[in-house]
CSV table of C-alpha atoms and ligand atoms in Angstrom, one decimal:
chain,number,residue,atom,x,y,z
M,1,MET,CA,23.0,19.4,18.7
M,2,THR,CA,21.8,16.4,18.5
M,3,ALA,CA,18.3,15.6,19.8
M,4,VAL,CA,18.1,13.3,22.7
M,5,SER,CA,16.4,10.2,21.8
M,6,ILE,CA,13.2,9.6,23.3
M,7,ALA,CA,11.0,6.7,21.9
M,8,PHE,CA,7.8,8.1,19.9
M,9,ARG,CA,5.0,6.2,20.7
M,10,PRO,CA,2.6,7.5,17.6
M,11,PRO,CA,-1.0,8.1,18.5
M,12,ALA,CA,-2.8,4.5,18.5
M,13,PRO,CA,-6.7,3.7,17.9
M,14,LYS,CA,-7.4,2.3,22.0
M,15,PRO,CA,-8.8,-1.1,21.9
M,16,ARG,CA,-12.6,-1.5,22.6
M,17,GLU,CA,-13.2,-3.6,26.2
M,18,THR,CA,-16.5,-4.6,24.4
M,19,PRO,CA,-17.1,-5.6,21.0
M,20,LEU,CA,-19.4,-3.5,19.0
M,21,GLY,CA,-23.4,-4.1,18.5
M,22,PHE,CA,-24.5,-4.6,14.8
M,23,PHE,CA,-25.5,-1.2,13.7
M,24,GLY,CA,-22.1,-0.2,15.8
M,25,MET,CA,-20.2,-2.5,13.9
M,26,ILE,CA,-21.3,-1.6,10.1
M,27,SER,CA,-21.1,2.8,11.3
M,28,ALA,CA,-17.6,1.8,12.2
M,29,LEU,CA,-16.3,-0.2,9.3
M,30,ARG,CA,-17.8,2.5,7.2
M,31,ARG,CA,-16.7,5.3,9.3
M,32,ASN,CA,-13.0,3.9,10.2
M,33,PRO,CA,-12.8,-0.1,10.3
M,34,LEU,CA,-9.6,0.7,12.6
M,35,GLU,CA,-11.7,1.5,15.6
M,36,ILE,CA,-13.8,-2.4,15.5
M,37,TRP,CA,-10.8,-4.2,17.1
M,38,THR,CA,-11.4,-5.1,20.9
M,39,ARG,CA,-8.4,-6.0,23.3
M,40,ALA,CA,-9.4,-9.6,22.7
M,41,HIS,CA,-8.2,-8.9,19.1
M,42,TYR,CA,-4.6,-7.4,20.4
M,43,GLU,CA,-4.4,-10.3,22.6
M,44,LEU,CA,-5.6,-13.5,21.3
M,45,PRO,CA,-4.2,-15.2,18.5
M,46,VAL,CA,-7.4,-16.4,16.5
M,47,LEU,CA,-11.2,-15.6,17.4
M,48,VAL,CA,-13.8,-17.2,15.4
M,49,GLY,CA,-17.6,-15.9,16.0
M,50,ARG,CA,-21.4,-16.5,14.4
M,51,GLY,CA,-23.3,-13.3,13.7
M,52,VAL,CA,-25.4,-11.9,11.5
M,53,MET,CA,-23.0,-11.4,8.8
M,54,GLY,CA,-22.3,-14.8,9.0
M,55,ASP,CA,-19.5,-16.7,10.2
M,56,ARG,CA,-16.2,-14.5,10.7
M,57,ALA,CA,-12.4,-15.6,11.7
M,58,VAL,CA,-9.5,-13.0,12.6
M,59,VAL,CA,-6.7,-14.9,12.6
M,60,SER,CA,-3.8,-13.1,14.0
M,61,ASP,CA,-1.2,-16.2,15.1
M,62,PRO,CA,1.4,-16.5,12.3
M,63,MET,CA,1.0,-20.0,12.1
M,64,GLY,CA,-2.2,-19.6,11.3
M,65,VAL,CA,-1.5,-16.7,8.7
M,66,ARG,CA,1.0,-18.8,7.1
M,67,ARG,CA,-1.9,-21.5,6.8
M,68,ILE,CA,-4.0,-19.1,5.0
M,69,PHE,CA,-1.6,-17.6,2.4
M,70,LEU,CA,0.8,-20.5,1.7
M,71,ASP,CA,0.1,-24.1,3.3
M,72,ASN,CA,-3.7,-24.4,2.8
M,73,ALA,CA,-4.0,-21.3,0.1
M,74,ALA,CA,-5.8,-23.4,-2.3
M,75,ASN,CA,-8.5,-23.3,0.4
M,76,TYR,CA,-9.0,-19.5,0.8
M,77,ARG,CA,-10.6,-17.3,-1.8
M,78,LYS,CA,-10.5,-14.0,-2.4
M,79,ASP,CA,-14.0,-13.0,0.0
M,80,ASP,CA,-17.1,-11.0,-1.7
M,81,LEU,CA,-17.2,-7.9,0.1
M,82,GLN,CA,-13.6,-7.3,-1.0
M,83,LEU,CA,-14.4,-8.4,-4.5
M,84,ARG,CA,-17.1,-6.0,-4.4
M,85,VAL,CA,-15.0,-2.8,-3.5
M,86,LEU,CA,-12.2,-3.5,-5.9
M,87,ARG,CA,-13.7,-5.3,-8.9
M,88,PRO,CA,-15.8,-2.1,-10.2
M,89,ALA,CA,-12.3,-0.1,-11.1
M,90,LEU,CA,-9.8,-2.9,-11.3
M,91,GLY,CA,-12.4,-5.5,-13.3
M,92,ASN,CA,-10.5,-9.1,-13.4
M,93,GLY,CA,-6.7,-7.9,-13.3
M,94,LEU,CA,-4.1,-9.5,-10.9
M,95,LEU,CA,-5.5,-8.6,-7.5
M,96,THR,CA,-8.9,-9.2,-8.0
M,97,SER,CA,-8.9,-12.6,-10.5
M,98,GLU,CA,-9.2,-16.4,-8.9
M,99,GLY,CA,-8.1,-19.8,-9.7
M,100,ASP,CA,-6.6,-20.4,-13.3
M,101,GLU,CA,-7.3,-17.2,-14.5
M,102,TRP,CA,-5.3,-15.6,-11.7
M,103,ARG,CA,-2.5,-18.0,-12.4
M,104,ALA,CA,-2.3,-17.5,-15.8
M,105,GLN,CA,-2.2,-14.0,-15.1
M,106,ARG,CA,0.8,-14.1,-12.6
M,107,ARG,CA,2.5,-16.2,-14.7
M,108,SER,CA,2.3,-13.6,-17.2
M,109,LEU,CA,3.3,-10.6,-15.0
M,110,ALA,CA,5.8,-12.0,-13.3
M,111,PRO,CA,8.5,-11.2,-15.6
M,112,LEU,CA,7.7,-7.3,-15.5
M,113,PHE,CA,8.8,-7.6,-11.7
M,114,THR,CA,12.2,-9.8,-11.4
M,115,PRO,CA,14.7,-8.4,-9.1
M,116,ARG,CA,16.3,-7.7,-12.5
M,117,GLN,CA,13.3,-5.8,-14.2
M,118,VAL,CA,13.0,-3.6,-11.2
M,119,ALA,CA,17.0,-2.7,-10.8
M,120,ALA,CA,16.4,-1.7,-14.2
M,121,PHE,CA,13.6,1.0,-13.8
M,122,GLY,CA,16.3,2.1,-10.6
M,123,GLU,CA,17.1,5.5,-12.8
M,124,ALA,CA,13.7,6.2,-14.3
M,125,MET,CA,12.6,6.0,-10.6
M,126,ALA,CA,15.3,8.4,-9.4
M,127,GLN,CA,14.9,11.0,-12.5
M,128,ALA,CA,10.8,11.2,-11.5
M,129,THR,CA,12.0,11.7,-8.1
M,130,ARG,CA,14.7,14.6,-9.2
M,131,GLU,CA,11.9,16.6,-10.7
M,132,GLY,CA,9.9,16.3,-7.5
M,133,VAL,CA,13.1,17.8,-5.8
M,134,GLU,CA,13.1,20.5,-7.8
M,135,ARG,CA,9.3,21.0,-7.0
M,136,PHE,CA,9.9,21.2,-3.8
M,137,ASP,CA,12.9,23.2,-4.2
M,138,ARG,CA,10.4,25.7,-5.8
M,139,ARG,CA,8.9,26.3,-2.4
M,140,ARG,CA,9.5,28.9,0.7
M,141,PRO,CA,11.4,27.3,4.0
M,142,GLY,CA,8.5,27.4,5.9
M,143,GLN,CA,5.9,27.0,3.7
M,144,ARG,CA,3.2,24.2,4.7
M,145,ILE,CA,2.8,21.2,2.3
M,146,ASP,CA,0.4,18.5,2.7
M,147,MET,CA,3.1,15.3,2.5
M,148,ALA,CA,-0.2,13.0,1.4
M,149,GLN,CA,-0.5,14.3,-1.8
M,150,GLU,CA,3.0,15.3,-2.6
M,151,MET,CA,3.8,11.9,-2.2
M,152,ALA,CA,0.7,10.5,-4.0
M,153,ARG,CA,2.2,13.0,-7.3
M,154,LEU,CA,5.6,11.4,-7.0
M,155,THR,CA,4.4,7.9,-7.0
M,156,LEU,CA,2.1,8.4,-10.0
M,157,GLU,CA,5.1,10.3,-11.4
M,158,ILE,CA,7.2,7.4,-10.8
M,159,LEU,CA,4.6,5.1,-12.0
M,160,GLU,CA,4.5,7.2,-15.2
M,161,HIS,CA,8.4,7.1,-16.0
M,162,THR,CA,8.4,3.0,-15.0
M,163,LEU,CA,5.5,2.0,-16.1
M,164,PHE,CA,3.6,4.0,-18.6
M,165,SER,CA,6.5,5.9,-19.7
M,166,GLN,CA,4.6,7.7,-22.9
M,167,GLY,CA,2.9,9.2,-19.9
M,168,LEU,CA,-0.7,8.5,-18.6
M,169,GLY,CA,-2.6,11.3,-21.3
M,170,ARG,CA,-3.5,12.8,-18.0
M,171,ASP,CA,-2.5,15.7,-15.8
M,172,THR,CA,-1.4,13.8,-12.6
M,173,GLY,CA,-3.5,15.6,-10.5
M,174,GLU,CA,-6.4,14.7,-12.5
M,175,PHE,CA,-5.3,11.2,-11.6
M,176,GLN,CA,-4.5,11.6,-8.0
M,177,ARG,CA,-7.9,13.1,-7.7
M,178,ALA,CA,-9.9,10.4,-9.5
M,179,VAL,CA,-7.7,7.8,-7.6
M,180,THR,CA,-8.8,9.4,-4.2
M,181,HIS,CA,-12.2,10.1,-5.2
M,182,TYR,CA,-12.7,6.4,-6.2
M,183,PHE,CA,-11.9,5.3,-2.5
M,184,ASP,CA,-13.9,7.5,-0.9
M,185,THR,CA,-16.8,6.7,-2.8
M,186,VAL,CA,-16.8,2.8,-4.2
M,187,GLY,CA,-13.7,2.1,-1.8
M,188,ARG,CA,-16.2,2.8,1.1
M,189,ILE,CA,-17.3,-0.5,2.7
M,190,ASP,CA,-21.0,-0.2,1.9
M,191,PRO,CA,-23.7,-1.2,4.4
M,192,PHE,CA,-25.7,-2.8,1.8
M,193,ASP,CA,-22.8,-5.1,0.9
M,194,LEU,CA,-22.2,-5.8,4.8
M,195,LEU,CA,-25.8,-6.9,5.1
M,196,GLY,CA,-25.8,-9.0,2.4
M,197,LEU,CA,-28.8,-7.0,0.5
M,198,PRO,CA,-28.8,-8.1,-3.3
M,199,GLN,CA,-26.6,-6.3,-5.9
M,200,PHE,CA,-29.6,-4.5,-8.0
M,201,LEU,CA,-30.0,-2.4,-5.0
M,202,PRO,CA,-28.1,0.6,-6.3
M,203,ARG,CA,-25.2,1.5,-3.5
M,204,LEU,CA,-24.7,5.2,-2.9
M,205,GLY,CA,-20.8,5.0,-3.1
M,206,ARG,CA,-21.0,3.3,-6.3
M,207,LEU,CA,-23.2,5.8,-7.9
M,208,ARG,CA,-21.0,8.4,-6.8
M,209,GLY,CA,-18.3,7.2,-8.1
M,210,ARG,CA,-19.4,6.1,-11.4
M,211,ALA,CA,-18.0,9.0,-13.3
M,212,THR,CA,-14.9,8.2,-11.6
M,213,LEU,CA,-15.0,4.6,-13.7
M,214,ASP,CA,-15.9,6.0,-16.9
M,215,TRP,CA,-12.9,8.6,-16.7
M,216,PHE,CA,-10.6,5.6,-15.2
M,217,ALA,CA,-11.9,3.6,-18.8
M,218,ARG,CA,-11.5,6.3,-21.3
M,219,ALA,CA,-7.7,7.0,-19.5
M,220,VAL,CA,-6.9,3.4,-20.1
M,221,ASP,CA,-8.5,3.4,-23.9
M,222,ASP,CA,-6.2,6.5,-24.6
M,223,ILE,CA,-3.2,5.3,-22.6
M,224,VAL,CA,-3.3,1.8,-24.7
M,225,ALA,CA,-4.4,3.3,-28.2
M,226,ALA,CA,-1.2,5.5,-28.0
M,227,ARG,CA,0.9,3.0,-27.3
M,228,ARG,CA,-0.4,0.4,-30.1
M,229,SER,CA,-0.2,3.4,-32.7
M,230,LEU,CA,3.3,3.9,-31.1
M,231,ILE,CA,4.2,0.5,-32.3
M,232,GLU,CA,1.8,0.4,-35.3
M,233,SER,CA,4.0,3.8,-36.6
M,234,GLY,CA,7.0,1.3,-36.6
M,235,GLU,CA,8.8,2.8,-34.2
M,236,THR,CA,10.7,0.6,-31.1
M,237,PRO,CA,8.3,1.0,-28.1
M,238,PRO,CA,10.0,2.0,-24.6
M,239,ARG,CA,10.6,-1.0,-22.8
M,240,ASP,CA,8.2,-0.2,-19.8
M,241,VAL,CA,5.2,-2.3,-18.2
M,242,LEU,CA,2.9,-0.8,-20.6
M,243,THR,CA,5.2,-2.9,-23.7
M,244,LEU,CA,5.8,-5.8,-21.5
M,245,LEU,CA,1.9,-6.3,-20.9
M,246,LEU,CA,1.2,-6.0,-24.5
M,247,GLU,CA,3.9,-8.3,-25.4
M,248,ALA,CA,2.8,-10.6,-22.5
M,249,GLN,CA,2.5,-14.1,-23.0
M,250,ASP,CA,1.7,-17.0,-20.5
M,251,PRO,CA,5.0,-19.4,-20.6
M,252,GLU,CA,3.4,-22.2,-20.4
M,253,THR,CA,0.4,-21.9,-23.2
M,254,GLY,CA,2.2,-19.0,-25.4
M,255,GLN,CA,-1.3,-17.1,-24.7
M,256,GLY,CA,-1.4,-12.9,-25.2
M,257,MET,CA,-3.2,-11.5,-22.7
M,258,ARG,CA,-7.2,-10.7,-23.0
M,259,GLU,CA,-7.9,-7.4,-24.2
M,260,ASP,CA,-10.1,-6.5,-20.6
M,261,ASP,CA,-7.5,-8.4,-18.7
M,262,LEU,CA,-4.9,-5.7,-20.2
M,263,ARG,CA,-7.2,-3.3,-19.2
M,264,ALA,CA,-7.8,-4.2,-15.7
M,265,ASN,CA,-4.3,-4.4,-15.0
M,266,ILE,CA,-3.2,-1.2,-16.5
M,267,VAL,CA,-5.6,-0.1,-13.6
M,268,THR,CA,-4.6,-2.3,-11.3
M,269,PHE,CA,-1.1,-1.2,-11.4
M,270,ILE,CA,-1.8,2.7,-10.7
M,271,GLY,CA,-4.0,1.5,-8.1
M,272,ALA,CA,-2.1,-0.9,-6.6
M,273,GLY,CA,1.2,0.4,-7.4
M,274,HIS,CA,0.4,4.3,-6.5
M,275,GLU,CA,-1.6,5.0,-3.4
M,276,THR,CA,-0.3,1.8,-0.9
M,277,THR,CA,3.9,3.5,-1.7
M,278,ALA,CA,2.3,7.4,-1.4
M,279,ASN,CA,1.0,6.0,1.8
M,280,ALA,CA,4.1,4.3,3.1
M,281,LEU,CA,5.9,7.2,2.3
M,282,THR,CA,3.7,9.9,3.8
M,283,TRP,CA,4.0,7.6,7.1
M,284,THR,CA,7.6,7.5,7.3
M,285,PHE,CA,7.7,11.2,6.8
M,286,TYR,CA,5.5,12.2,9.5
M,287,LEU,CA,7.6,9.0,12.0
M,288,LEU,CA,10.7,10.9,11.2
M,289,SER,CA,9.2,14.0,12.0
M,290,GLN,CA,8.5,12.7,15.5
M,291,ALA,CA,11.5,10.9,15.9
M,292,GLN,CA,14.8,13.4,15.6
M,293,ASP,CA,17.4,10.9,16.6
M,294,TRP,CA,16.4,8.5,13.5
M,295,ARG,CA,15.6,11.7,11.3
M,296,GLU,CA,19.7,12.5,11.7
M,297,LYS,CA,20.6,9.4,11.1
M,298,VAL,CA,18.7,8.4,7.7
M,299,GLU,CA,19.8,11.9,6.9
M,300,ALA,CA,23.8,11.0,7.2
M,301,GLU,CA,22.7,7.4,5.7
M,302,ALA,CA,21.4,9.6,2.4
M,303,GLN,CA,24.4,12.1,2.2
M,304,ALA,CA,27.1,9.3,2.3
M,305,GLN,CA,25.2,6.7,0.3
M,306,LEU,CA,23.0,8.6,-2.3
M,307,ASP,CA,25.4,9.0,-4.6
M,308,ALA,CA,28.0,6.4,-3.3
M,309,GLY,CA,27.0,3.3,-5.9
M,310,PRO,CA,24.3,2.0,-8.4
M,311,ILE,CA,20.7,3.7,-7.4
M,312,ASP,CA,19.1,-0.1,-7.3
M,313,THR,CA,21.6,-1.4,-4.6
M,314,LEU,CA,20.3,1.7,-2.3
M,315,PRO,CA,18.3,-0.5,-0.3
M,316,GLU,CA,21.2,-2.6,0.5
M,317,ARG,CA,23.4,0.2,1.1
M,318,MET,CA,20.8,2.0,3.9
M,319,PRO,CA,20.4,-0.6,6.3
M,320,VAL,CA,19.0,2.1,8.9
M,321,THR,CA,16.5,4.0,6.1
M,322,ARG,CA,15.5,0.7,5.3
M,323,ALA,CA,14.7,-0.3,8.9
M,324,VAL,CA,12.9,2.9,9.2
M,325,PHE,CA,10.7,2.4,6.4
M,326,GLU,CA,9.9,-1.3,7.3
M,327,GLU,CA,8.8,-0.2,10.8
M,328,ALA,CA,6.6,2.3,9.3
M,329,LEU,CA,5.2,-0.6,7.5
M,330,ARG,CA,4.6,-2.4,10.5
M,331,LEU,CA,2.9,0.9,12.3
M,332,TYR,CA,0.8,1.7,9.1
M,333,PRO,CA,0.5,-1.2,6.8
M,334,PRO,CA,-1.1,0.4,3.5
M,335,ALA,CA,-3.1,-2.3,3.0
M,336,ALA,CA,-4.4,-2.9,6.6
M,337,PHE,CA,-7.2,-5.8,6.2
M,338,LEU,CA,-6.7,-8.7,4.0
M,339,SER,CA,-9.7,-11.4,4.2
M,340,ARG,CA,-10.2,-14.5,2.7
M,341,ALA,CA,-13.3,-16.8,2.3
M,342,ALA,CA,-12.9,-20.7,3.5
M,343,ILE,CA,-14.1,-23.1,0.7
M,344,ALA,CA,-14.3,-26.2,2.9
M,345,ASP,CA,-13.8,-26.8,6.5
M,346,ASP,CA,-10.3,-26.0,8.0
M,347,GLU,CA,-9.1,-26.3,11.7
M,348,ILE,CA,-6.5,-22.9,12.8
M,349,SER,CA,-4.6,-23.0,15.9
M,350,GLY,CA,-7.1,-25.7,17.2
M,351,LYS,CA,-10.2,-24.0,16.0
M,352,LEU,CA,-12.7,-25.2,13.7
M,353,ILE,CA,-13.4,-22.9,10.8
M,354,ARG,CA,-16.5,-23.7,9.1
M,355,ALA,CA,-16.8,-23.7,4.7
M,356,GLY,CA,-17.8,-20.0,4.2
M,357,THR,CA,-16.4,-18.2,7.0
M,358,VAL,CA,-14.8,-15.0,5.8
M,359,VAL,CA,-11.0,-15.2,7.4
M,360,THR,CA,-9.5,-11.6,8.2
M,361,VAL,CA,-5.7,-11.3,8.3
M,362,SER,CA,-5.3,-7.9,9.5
M,363,PRO,CA,-1.7,-6.6,9.2
M,364,PHE,CA,-2.6,-3.4,11.6
M,365,LEU,CA,-3.4,-6.1,14.3
M,366,LEU,CA,-1.2,-8.5,13.5
M,367,HIS,CA,1.8,-5.9,13.6
M,368,ARG,CA,0.4,-4.8,16.9
M,369,HIS,CA,-0.4,-7.5,18.6
M,370,ARG,CA,0.6,-8.1,22.2
M,371,LYS,CA,1.7,-11.4,22.1
M,372,LEU,CA,4.1,-10.8,19.2
M,373,TRP,CA,5.7,-7.8,19.3
M,374,ARG,CA,7.7,-6.2,22.6
M,375,GLU,CA,6.3,-2.6,22.7
M,376,PRO,CA,3.9,-2.9,20.0
M,377,ASP,CA,2.9,0.5,19.5
M,378,LEU,CA,6.3,1.7,19.7
M,379,PHE,CA,8.3,3.5,17.0
M,380,ASP,CA,11.4,1.5,17.2
M,381,PRO,CA,13.3,0.7,13.9
M,382,THR,CA,16.0,-1.0,15.8
M,383,ARG,CA,13.7,-3.9,15.3
M,384,PHE,CA,14.7,-4.5,11.6
M,385,LEU,CA,18.4,-4.0,12.4
M,386,GLY,CA,21.0,-6.6,12.0
M,387,GLU,CA,19.9,-9.9,13.7
M,388,ASN,CA,16.8,-8.5,15.5
M,389,ARG,CA,15.6,-8.7,11.8
M,390,ASP,CA,15.8,-12.4,11.7
M,391,LYS,CA,14.2,-13.1,15.2
M,392,ILE,CA,10.7,-11.4,13.6
M,393,ASP,CA,8.4,-14.2,12.3
M,394,ARG,CA,7.7,-14.3,8.5
M,395,TYR,CA,4.0,-14.8,9.1
M,396,ALA,CA,3.9,-11.6,11.8
M,397,TYR,CA,4.5,-9.3,9.7
M,398,ILE,CA,3.1,-9.1,6.1
M,399,PRO,CA,2.9,-5.7,5.0
M,400,PHE,CA,3.5,-7.5,1.7
M,401,GLY,CA,0.9,-10.1,2.1
M,402,ALA,CA,2.7,-13.6,1.9
M,403,GLY,CA,2.2,-16.9,0.0
M,404,PRO,CA,1.7,-17.3,-3.9
M,405,ARG,CA,-0.5,-13.9,-4.0
M,406,ILE,CA,2.2,-12.1,-2.3
M,407,CYS,CA,2.3,-8.2,-3.9
M,408,ILE,CA,4.2,-8.8,-7.5
M,409,GLY,CA,5.4,-5.2,-6.7
M,410,MET,CA,7.1,-5.3,-3.2
M,411,GLY,CA,10.5,-5.3,-4.6
M,412,PHE,CA,9.2,-2.3,-6.5
M,413,ALA,CA,8.2,-0.9,-3.8
M,414,MET,CA,11.6,-1.2,-1.6
M,415,GLN,CA,13.1,0.4,-4.3
M,416,GLU,CA,11.1,3.4,-5.0
M,417,ALA,CA,10.8,4.2,-1.4
M,418,LEU,CA,14.0,4.3,-0.2
M,419,ILE,CA,15.1,6.4,-3.5
M,420,VAL,CA,12.6,9.0,-2.5
M,421,ILE,CA,13.1,9.0,1.2
M,422,ALA,CA,17.1,9.4,0.2
M,423,HIS,CA,16.6,12.3,-1.5
M,424,LEU,CA,14.2,14.1,0.0
M,425,ALA,CA,16.2,13.4,3.5
M,426,ARG,CA,19.2,14.8,1.8
M,427,ARG,CA,17.6,18.3,1.2
M,428,PHE,CA,15.0,18.9,3.2
M,429,ARG,CA,13.2,18.5,6.8
M,430,PHE,CA,9.4,17.9,7.0
M,431,ASP,CA,7.9,19.0,10.6
M,432,LEU,CA,4.2,18.4,11.3
M,433,ALA,CA,2.3,21.2,11.1
M,434,PRO,CA,1.5,22.7,14.6
M,435,GLY,CA,-1.4,21.9,16.2
M,436,HIS,CA,-2.3,19.1,13.5
M,437,ARG,CA,-3.4,15.7,15.2
M,438,VAL,CA,-2.5,12.7,13.1
M,439,HIS,CA,-5.1,10.6,13.0
M,440,ALA,CA,-5.3,7.2,11.0
M,441,VAL,CA,-8.1,6.0,8.9
M,442,GLN,CA,-8.7,3.1,6.6
M,443,ARG,CA,-10.8,3.6,3.4
M,444,VAL,CA,-9.2,0.8,1.2
M,445,THR,CA,-5.7,1.8,2.1
M,446,LEU,CA,-4.4,3.0,5.8
M,447,ARG,CA,-4.2,6.9,5.4
M,448,PRO,CA,-3.8,9.8,7.3
M,449,GLN,CA,-7.3,11.7,7.7
M,450,GLY,CA,-6.9,15.1,6.3
M,451,GLY,CA,-3.8,14.4,4.9
M,452,MET,CA,-0.3,15.0,6.1
M,453,PRO,CA,-0.2,19.0,6.5
M,454,MET,CA,3.6,19.4,6.9
M,455,VAL,CA,6.5,22.1,7.0
M,456,ILE,CA,9.3,22.1,4.6
M,457,ARG,CA,12.5,23.4,5.4
M,458,PRO,CA,16.0,23.5,3.3
M,459,LEU,CA,18.5,20.9,5.2
M,460,GLN,CA,21.6,23.0,3.7
M,461,PRO,CA,21.6,26.3,1.9
M,462,GLN,CA,21.2,25.3,-1.7
M,463,ILE,CA,24.5,25.7,-3.8
M,464,THR,CA,23.9,28.0,-6.7
M,465,SER,CA,26.5,28.8,-9.8
M,466,ALA,CA,27.1,32.1,-10.6
V,1,HEM,C1,4.2,-0.3,0.2
V,1,HEM,C2,3.7,-0.3,-1.6
V,1,HEM,C3,3.0,-1.5,-1.5
V,1,HEM,C4,2.4,-2.3,-0.2
V,1,HEM,C5,2.3,-2.0,1.4
V,1,HEM,C6,1.5,-3.5,-0.9
V,1,HEM,C7,0.7,-4.4,-0.4
V,1,HEM,C8,0.0,-5.4,-0.8
V,1,HEM,C9,-0.3,-6.6,-0.3
V,1,HEM,C10,-0.8,-6.6,1.4
V,1,HEM,C11,-0.9,-7.4,-1.2
V,1,HEM,C12,-2.0,-8.8,-1.3
V,1,HEM,C13,-3.2,-8.3,-1.1
V,1,HEM,C14,-3.8,-10.2,-0.6
V,1,HEM,O1,-2.7,-10.9,-0.5
V,1,HEM,O2,-5.3,-9.6,-0.4
V,1,HEM,C15,-0.7,-6.9,-2.6
V,1,HEM,C16,-0.7,-7.4,-3.6
V,1,HEM,C17,-0.6,-6.7,-5.3
V,1,HEM,N1,0.1,-5.7,-5.2
V,1,HEM,FE1,1.0,-4.7,-4.1
V,1,HEM,N2,1.9,-3.2,-2.7
V,1,HEM,C18,2.4,-2.0,-2.6
V,1,HEM,C19,2.8,-1.5,-4.2
V,1,HEM,C20,2.5,-2.2,-5.1
V,1,HEM,C21,3.4,-1.8,-6.2
V,1,HEM,C22,4.2,-0.5,-6.4
V,1,HEM,C23,2.5,-2.7,-7.1
V,1,HEM,C24,2.8,-2.4,-8.6
V,1,HEM,C25,3.5,-1.9,-9.4
V,1,HEM,C26,1.9,-3.7,-6.2
V,1,HEM,C27,0.7,-4.1,-7.4
V,1,HEM,C28,0.4,-5.2,-6.7
V,1,HEM,C29,-0.5,-6.6,-7.7
V,1,HEM,C30,-0.8,-6.8,-8.9
V,1,HEM,C31,-1.1,-7.1,-6.4
V,1,HEM,C32,-2.1,-8.6,-6.6
V,1,HEM,C33,-1.2,-9.9,-6.6
V,1,HEM,C34,-1.7,-10.9,-6.7
V,1,HEM,O3,-2.9,-10.9,-6.3
V,1,HEM,O4,-1.1,-11.8,-7.7
V,1,HEM,N3,1.9,-3.5,-5.3
V,1,HEM,N4,-0.3,-5.6,-2.3
């Protein structure tokens, strides 16, 4: 029986009527930054304020977003708070470097993510996913799984098959736990940082995360050493991202990447490339579990398309699945909070942005802005189908950021997501575990609090050979 199409409205944080006071703000930022937004944030294009934490602006006007990320991008650097959260692990890699250093790295790394190179990763992505499907096959029908953990494991395995094909030299479960621990410790906003207290004062989260950081450093040493010894042994190394990183040269200067930048980028790709996609997939399967009509459409598309052409053309061949994924990225953008600091005075939507102002563009807020979207909290993938897609303002929908610092892994993530959704939707149904209340929290990424318990069932009886 085809399920009736009932528009699904996932639970959303209720906008506050009044802004939080100083201590309320500190505690909400630490607990869950999604809770700070007021009705005005959801309705006005720009809010500028001066508080104990300095000058702040929240911009949700697409023209303003364009100005910050593109037209006047040179005037906006990554702000100190963001760097304090990310740099302990990501060092001076692509996500966290600035100015000429960033430009040189981006030039060297861009060839790793060209459409051609991403297409070449398609088969490896599919292979890793098929191994994931086998793991799901071993589950009892009706068994409870944590989809968030499953997706984290699968995306990590995909990174192993594509970026670091000799393996990460560690158990993926161990890696997964280390990344989660990092986000829960170092990745949490520290009240001391908000108060602008000096760096020599120890931050509890960072102390708790130190062992994880050492663990990452050792893991990266091993990854690099294993590859170098393979190259030295005269064997042809696999053409994966690690080899490309080792060979990467700035096309302008011909220089190779510095040793610490190389290491920083290995951690950056693992960190930025795994959690984000895993969360996006988790939210997608949650939304599908609540919107049966869309789930059936995705299942039908997967049945018809998965084996009907080259794997890297799935994003074009599966427009409905793509629209569902894009809608999941709208409602639950994994990078829910982007920020910059203004270097010189600027004007955005008629408001003065003083030099030093920390400007926040929150994809979460922007994607649910009352003046930019019809029924913003409603799950409605038709927004991304056919002509509707063209009506969306480029700067009202920015799950991957925008301008020169747009996500370098965007094409990689889209292809990966479609491959994973198609393989799983063709074989299984995932329903939310009865009684579970879904609640989004923002750490470094937007994740479901307490995971996403779901019940797995095979979609069709397995064909077993005699
Ligand atoms: C659904 C998945 C993903 C989402 C939503 C996402 C989101 C983003 C966003 C919003 C930015 C811009 C940050 C800013 O402007 O401050 C970004 C940058 C970045 N992303 Fe992604 N990302 C995803 C997947 C990936 C993957 C798969 C990789 C690598 C394999 C990756 C690597 C990076 C890197 C290295 C940067 C820094 C780029 C630069 O500053 O030049 N991301 N990502």
